């Protein structure tokens, strides 16, 4: 099938119900999207989103209640941050972040629902199928499952509003930089980890992933510290590394 | 695993756009599927029998129904399974009607999509787990918030059924807006005559505890088991001792305007809002009272107590009814209505002017002058389209001379919905004008007359035949109320494309009903949802009109949407019946869609606790260290804890990571994809 494939995760109370209303009122939209029901948009995490892209989605749509109207009071505020995190990871993996769309649609907005899906489908058709390598998405997916990024995706709200343990409130700009760096680092680590299914040296990795050797070296040290990789052998004074199968990469 | 898949035609609703046979064949070839059938109406008796028979004959352990939205029939098919001995939670639905056949026209593509949705549901079904609904005990009492006609009716019905009711009202008296009305449409019976006996009954009822001049502060808990903190404000008058004689008010030196009379009349700082107040107990208004002590001197009952403090009351109830009513649109937000003039009033102000116990003792007069030309203007603050400025709208239709069109463009301040009561209260008030002042003329500038209720249309015609002059204008036609150089009030507008100007002595603005000022705060306290217009949202617009999405909390009257008294009372009785259906049980069943923590994975970081809106998940000390635990009955199943858990230790039942991933992968796989 050359058509683009879209998956929508929609909250039971607003967007899913809005989609129902679009149906009842016969507001048509393109048939590319498959809708999956969740109770709250806050249920959706970056890993699920990236897995959806990994398994072939060209666009992912998350639909929640309007801010302030969440059935669970503030689930959609958390959704907002989680979707941002997923977008950063998509970008790191070379996928256009616009392929991920978060929208608030109320249960009474059937017509708007149809319109929103129509526009989103058109945009994804314009972009065409996802072009990146499977391994790039896989790395992003593993990074999304990592506790570091999971913490940040959830805590971002708190850090921006209430501040950290020292009471320091982050500015948007600081937060943006912090998240940008963390995502990039984590993503690179996971790329390296995936490469190390077979033994490789720092130089080999650097050239395959188009990264600077010193960056690769730093990530390697980090992975080693966490016992995710180990030295495989030393060839001509150069160590090669391999993923630690005991710990498992998933 | 044996899965049965049932594809519904829904007559032609699905079958006309989706090739049902093809989808059924497709389902047969999905993993674990042992039976796949199609049928014309799956929800019909024979349809359900089909499923039941397969469950028992073929020993199915999962069922997938591909038909309409689960929001429509999930409960139906869960019951079907249960009746055949399969756990209700082992059923999953694929929504191939609302999300597919009804929104697409290309049969091939719609069929393709239906297959994807069915595959997705099958994938989830194979991972479903059986659950038993949770049982929680019930405290057999109810909190009713708001003592308008809605709250009064609810309280009475529930108390009559034999349950304890706490009726909490923020004002010194119950009665709400109905107490302010003079006559009521369409029968013209006097509002107080109908209402006052009911108010007295409520106060006397042995099962009702009236808590007036009080605020609900916090609400915790869940269906059957709410804990409510109420703050009863200090009245500085002992409710037990006060006889309602009014001596305190007579001597009170502080005179202020009476909000009950829409500030048209005056009252003292020691006051009852109106003579028929219930409880008939005076209140000293804290901010206005000078503490002169004169009242204390004259009070024979010794009821005045300046030492009184606010009182905290803790209530335990099994259900809650919100009947917090409405406010009125503020017409000063739209300057063209000329509300700054004394002779321009709102409909509710008119009710007070008409009323024998009102500020003018029932004489319709402004600054002592009896009006001869009364103009009513409908839809003030109602039926305005958002995003369109009134001015732009009006200008496109306006034939007025430039002199009157020099309004500044203004964005719409009003609401899109129709307030439902204004057309009829205008008819009533126009009739009352002529009843009170026999030589007065009444003119109504209206856009449509919505006379939909029992006896409404007849009433409208009666009023027209009495000689009330109805002049139609478009909502988009400009309208301006102002005074000319002689101080004469004029209403200028357009009717049927022709400019029209009318002199008036009194202009009555039919201001619409808007949500209570603190509606959002109340919604937050109760953890109930609101619709876009901010009124409380019902669980289902047709089938669950007085339920909210929070179990055990119900809504009645104008807090849900604008409505008249008959509808309010009907809704109030409905909430009583809904609440009683909980109270009469020893326990209630709640959905087991809750989170659960795998304590072997949990690290006790508490991030889940920080995101839970209900305090349903808490980190506690266990033998293994700090671990998160879920109080299932408090959990509403949003799953935000699950998506936030850094160790993926939280399992969101019915929406687990594995299930969602399986759904998404199955929906995407046209053929098996393996990495
Ligand atoms: C001008 C006018 C004329 C009308 N004429 C008619 C008519 O002739 N016939 C007819 O059928 N209908 C008429 N109506 C409509 C009628 O007023 C309503 O249908 C009715 O009053 C709705 O009752 P309610 O109990 O829902 O709300 P309300 O009357 O507003 O009562 C709500 C009560 O709750 C209290 N409250 C609010 N928030 C809280 C809180 N947080 N805690 C505690 N207490 C709280 C308020 O103080 C109030 O006492 C008219 C309306 C208007 C504006």
Short mmCIF file of C-alpha atoms in Angstrom, two decimals, chain A:
data_model
loop_
_atom_site.label_atom_id
_atom_site.label_comp_id
_atom_site.label_asym_id
_atom_site.label_seq_id
_atom_site.Cartn_x
_atom_site.Cartn_y
_atom_site.Cartn_z
CA UNK A 1 0.00 0.00 0.00
CA UNK A 2 1.53 3.30 -1.01
CA UNK A 3 -0.94 5.34 1.06
CA UNK A 4 0.29 6.88 4.30
CA UNK A 5 -0.72 5.19 7.54
CA UNK A 6 -1.85 7.12 10.57
CA UNK A 7 -2.56 5.99 14.10
CA UNK A 8 -4.59 8.07 16.53
CA UNK A 9 -4.55 7.62 20.29
CA UNK A 10 -7.60 9.38 21.61
CA UNK A 11 -8.98 9.91 25.06
CA UNK A 12 -12.28 8.25 25.80
CA UNK A 13 -14.00 11.36 27.09
CA UNK A 14 -13.28 14.07 24.57
CA UNK A 15 -11.48 13.30 21.35
CA UNK A 16 -12.72 9.72 20.97
CA UNK A 17 -16.23 10.95 21.68
CA UNK A 18 -15.68 13.80 19.20
CA UNK A 19 -14.73 11.17 16.62
CA UNK A 20 -17.94 9.33 17.47
CA UNK A 21 -19.89 12.53 16.95
CA UNK A 22 -18.18 13.10 13.60
CA UNK A 23 -19.49 9.66 12.70
CA UNK A 24 -23.00 10.23 13.95
CA UNK A 25 -23.14 13.54 12.07
CA UNK A 26 -21.50 12.02 8.98
CA UNK A 27 -18.62 14.49 8.75
CA UNK A 28 -16.28 12.74 6.37
CA UNK A 29 -12.49 12.53 6.52
CA UNK A 30 -9.81 10.44 4.77
CA UNK A 31 -9.67 6.75 5.79
CA UNK A 32 -5.95 6.59 6.57
CA UNK A 33 -6.25 6.88 10.32
CA UNK A 34 -6.82 3.97 12.74
CA UNK A 35 -8.09 5.10 16.10
CA UNK A 36 -7.05 3.49 19.38
CA UNK A 37 -8.89 4.36 22.56
CA UNK A 38 -7.14 5.35 25.77
CA UNK A 39 -8.85 6.70 28.86
CA UNK A 40 -6.74 9.87 28.97
CA UNK A 41 -4.23 11.50 26.66
CA UNK A 42 -1.93 11.47 29.69
CA UNK A 43 -1.75 7.68 29.28
CA UNK A 44 0.30 8.00 26.10
CA UNK A 45 4.05 7.95 26.59
CA UNK A 46 6.89 8.69 24.18
CA UNK A 47 7.86 5.05 23.93
CA UNK A 48 4.41 4.07 22.65
CA UNK A 49 4.55 6.85 20.10
CA UNK A 50 8.00 5.88 18.87
CA UNK A 51 7.05 2.24 18.74
CA UNK A 52 4.13 3.23 16.55
CA UNK A 53 6.47 4.98 14.14
CA UNK A 54 8.89 2.08 14.32
CA UNK A 55 6.16 -0.31 13.25
CA UNK A 56 5.24 1.70 10.22
CA UNK A 57 3.11 4.70 11.06
CA UNK A 58 3.73 7.77 8.92
CA UNK A 59 1.89 10.00 11.34
CA UNK A 60 0.66 9.72 14.90
CA UNK A 61 -2.21 11.75 16.27
CA UNK A 62 -2.88 12.25 19.97
CA UNK A 63 -6.26 13.67 20.89
CA UNK A 64 -7.24 14.90 24.33
CA UNK A 65 -9.69 17.20 26.03
CA UNK A 66 -9.19 20.95 25.86
CA UNK A 67 -6.84 22.25 28.55
CA UNK A 68 -8.85 22.77 31.69
CA UNK A 69 -11.51 20.30 30.57
CA UNK A 70 -9.62 17.05 31.14
CA UNK A 71 -11.88 14.39 32.60
CA UNK A 72 -9.02 13.59 34.97
CA UNK A 73 -8.35 17.27 35.65
CA UNK A 74 -4.82 17.63 34.31
CA UNK A 75 -3.83 14.55 32.35
CA UNK A 76 -3.65 16.56 29.17
CA UNK A 77 -1.04 18.90 30.62
CA UNK A 78 1.19 15.87 31.14
CA UNK A 79 0.35 14.67 27.66
CA UNK A 80 1.60 17.96 26.27
CA UNK A 81 5.06 17.46 27.78
CA UNK A 82 5.26 13.80 26.81
CA UNK A 83 4.42 14.64 23.23
CA UNK A 84 7.12 17.33 23.24
CA UNK A 85 9.61 14.74 24.41
CA UNK A 86 8.52 12.35 21.68
CA UNK A 87 8.96 15.12 19.12
CA UNK A 88 12.51 15.75 20.26
CA UNK A 89 13.28 12.07 19.89
CA UNK A 90 11.72 11.97 16.45
CA UNK A 91 13.87 14.87 15.43
CA UNK A 92 16.96 13.17 16.77
CA UNK A 93 16.08 10.12 14.69
CA UNK A 94 15.72 12.28 11.59
CA UNK A 95 11.91 12.09 11.42
CA UNK A 96 9.96 15.28 10.89
CA UNK A 97 8.39 16.16 14.27
CA UNK A 98 5.31 17.44 12.42
CA UNK A 99 4.39 13.82 11.89
CA UNK A 100 3.31 13.79 15.50
CA UNK A 101 0.28 15.92 16.23
CA UNK A 102 -1.40 16.72 19.51
CA UNK A 103 -4.85 18.28 19.36
CA UNK A 104 -7.58 19.07 21.84
CA UNK A 105 -11.01 18.11 20.57
CA UNK A 106 -14.07 18.12 22.77
CA UNK A 107 -16.88 15.59 22.66
CA UNK A 108 -19.08 18.16 20.96
CA UNK A 109 -16.63 19.07 18.20
CA UNK A 110 -17.50 16.43 15.63
CA UNK A 111 -17.14 18.75 12.70
CA UNK A 112 -13.86 20.09 13.96
CA UNK A 113 -12.59 16.57 14.53
CA UNK A 114 -13.17 15.70 10.89
CA UNK A 115 -11.49 18.93 9.81
CA UNK A 116 -8.46 18.35 12.03
CA UNK A 117 -7.99 14.80 10.73
CA UNK A 118 -8.47 15.96 7.16
CA UNK A 119 -5.76 18.59 7.52
CA UNK A 120 -3.39 16.26 9.37
CA UNK A 121 -3.81 13.52 6.76
CA UNK A 122 -3.12 16.01 3.98
CA UNK A 123 0.03 17.17 5.73
CA UNK A 124 1.31 13.65 6.16
CA UNK A 125 0.51 12.82 2.53
CA UNK A 126 2.57 15.83 1.61
CA UNK A 127 5.49 14.49 3.66
CA UNK A 128 5.05 10.97 2.27
CA UNK A 129 6.19 7.80 4.04
CA UNK A 130 8.77 8.05 6.83
CA UNK A 131 12.23 8.02 5.31
CA UNK A 132 14.63 7.29 8.17
CA UNK A 133 16.41 4.03 8.93
CA UNK A 134 14.72 1.48 11.16
CA UNK A 135 17.69 1.52 13.49
CA UNK A 136 17.39 5.25 14.05
CA UNK A 137 13.80 4.88 15.20
CA UNK A 138 14.70 1.85 17.25
CA UNK A 139 17.33 3.87 19.09
CA UNK A 140 14.85 6.65 19.74
CA UNK A 141 12.37 4.11 20.99
CA UNK A 142 14.81 2.61 23.46
CA UNK A 143 15.82 6.10 24.58
CA UNK A 144 12.15 6.88 25.21
CA UNK A 145 11.89 3.86 27.47
CA UNK A 146 14.95 4.97 29.43
CA UNK A 147 14.24 6.21 32.92
CA UNK A 148 16.14 9.48 32.39
CA UNK A 149 13.91 10.73 29.62
CA UNK A 150 10.81 9.34 31.32
CA UNK A 151 11.60 11.41 34.40
CA UNK A 152 12.18 14.54 32.38
CA UNK A 153 9.03 14.12 30.32
CA UNK A 154 6.98 13.99 33.49
CA UNK A 155 8.89 16.42 35.66
CA UNK A 156 9.17 19.14 33.06
CA UNK A 157 5.91 20.68 34.20
CA UNK A 158 7.01 20.76 37.80
CA UNK A 159 10.45 22.13 36.98
CA UNK A 160 8.93 24.93 34.96
CA UNK A 161 6.26 25.77 37.51
CA UNK A 162 7.48 24.84 41.00
CA UNK A 163 11.21 24.49 40.45
CA UNK A 164 13.62 21.72 41.33
CA UNK A 165 14.64 20.40 44.74
CA UNK A 166 16.63 23.60 45.32
CA UNK A 167 13.63 25.70 44.45
CA UNK A 168 15.20 26.86 41.20
CA UNK A 169 12.53 27.44 38.61
CA UNK A 170 13.70 26.75 35.10
CA UNK A 171 13.00 29.20 32.32
CA UNK A 172 11.58 27.85 29.08
CA UNK A 173 14.89 28.55 27.41
CA UNK A 174 16.93 26.69 30.02
CA UNK A 175 14.54 23.79 29.94
CA UNK A 176 14.73 23.66 26.19
CA UNK A 177 18.51 23.49 26.26
CA UNK A 178 18.58 20.92 29.02
CA UNK A 179 16.09 18.67 27.27
CA UNK A 180 17.79 19.14 23.91
CA UNK A 181 21.15 18.02 25.31
CA UNK A 182 19.72 15.12 27.27
CA UNK A 183 17.77 13.75 24.34
CA UNK A 184 20.71 14.06 21.98
CA UNK A 185 23.04 12.29 24.42
CA UNK A 186 20.64 9.53 25.20
CA UNK A 187 19.77 9.00 21.59
CA UNK A 188 23.43 8.75 20.59
CA UNK A 189 24.09 6.28 23.37
CA UNK A 190 21.26 4.08 22.19
CA UNK A 191 22.47 4.26 18.61
CA UNK A 192 25.87 3.10 19.75
CA UNK A 193 24.33 0.39 21.88
CA UNK A 194 22.41 -0.96 18.90
CA UNK A 195 25.55 -0.93 16.76
CA UNK A 196 27.35 -2.94 19.39
CA UNK A 197 25.32 -6.04 18.72
CA UNK A 198 28.56 -6.90 16.95
CA UNK A 199 32.00 -5.83 18.27
CA UNK A 200 33.25 -2.46 17.06
CA UNK A 201 35.86 0.08 17.96
CA UNK A 202 35.25 3.73 18.75
CA UNK A 203 36.58 4.75 15.38
CA UNK A 204 34.40 2.33 13.50
CA UNK A 205 31.32 3.50 15.33
CA UNK A 206 32.21 7.12 14.80
CA UNK A 207 32.49 6.69 11.08
CA UNK A 208 29.32 4.60 10.79
CA UNK A 209 27.22 6.97 12.81
CA UNK A 210 28.90 10.08 11.52
CA UNK A 211 29.78 11.26 15.02
CA UNK A 212 33.00 12.76 16.38
CA UNK A 213 35.24 10.06 17.92
CA UNK A 214 35.58 11.96 21.21
CA UNK A 215 31.77 12.11 21.52
CA UNK A 216 31.54 8.38 20.84
CA UNK A 217 34.24 7.76 23.39
CA UNK A 218 32.34 9.68 26.06
CA UNK A 219 29.15 7.75 25.37
CA UNK A 220 31.10 4.47 25.40
CA UNK A 221 32.50 5.25 28.85
CA UNK A 222 29.03 6.06 30.05
CA UNK A 223 27.52 2.86 28.67
CA UNK A 224 30.35 0.88 30.19
CA UNK A 225 29.80 2.49 33.57
CA UNK A 226 26.19 1.36 33.42
CA UNK A 227 27.39 -2.13 32.42
CA UNK A 228 25.40 -2.03 29.23
CA UNK A 229 28.50 -2.83 27.16
CA UNK A 230 31.84 -4.50 27.80
CA UNK A 231 35.20 -4.73 26.12
CA UNK A 232 35.14 -7.50 23.61
CA UNK A 233 38.85 -7.70 22.80
CA UNK A 234 41.85 -5.49 22.25
CA UNK A 235 43.00 -5.41 18.62
CA UNK A 236 46.35 -3.64 17.97
CA UNK A 237 46.03 -1.58 21.11
CA UNK A 238 42.45 -0.61 20.14
CA UNK A 239 39.64 -2.01 22.21
CA UNK A 240 36.42 -3.16 20.57
CA UNK A 241 33.21 -3.18 22.52
CA UNK A 242 30.09 -5.31 22.52
CA UNK A 243 26.67 -4.94 24.06
CA UNK A 244 26.27 -6.75 27.33
CA UNK A 245 23.86 -9.55 26.56
CA UNK A 246 23.28 -10.41 30.20
CA UNK A 247 21.72 -7.05 30.88
CA UNK A 248 19.91 -7.16 27.56
CA UNK A 249 19.08 -4.36 25.24
CA UNK A 250 15.44 -5.49 25.02
#
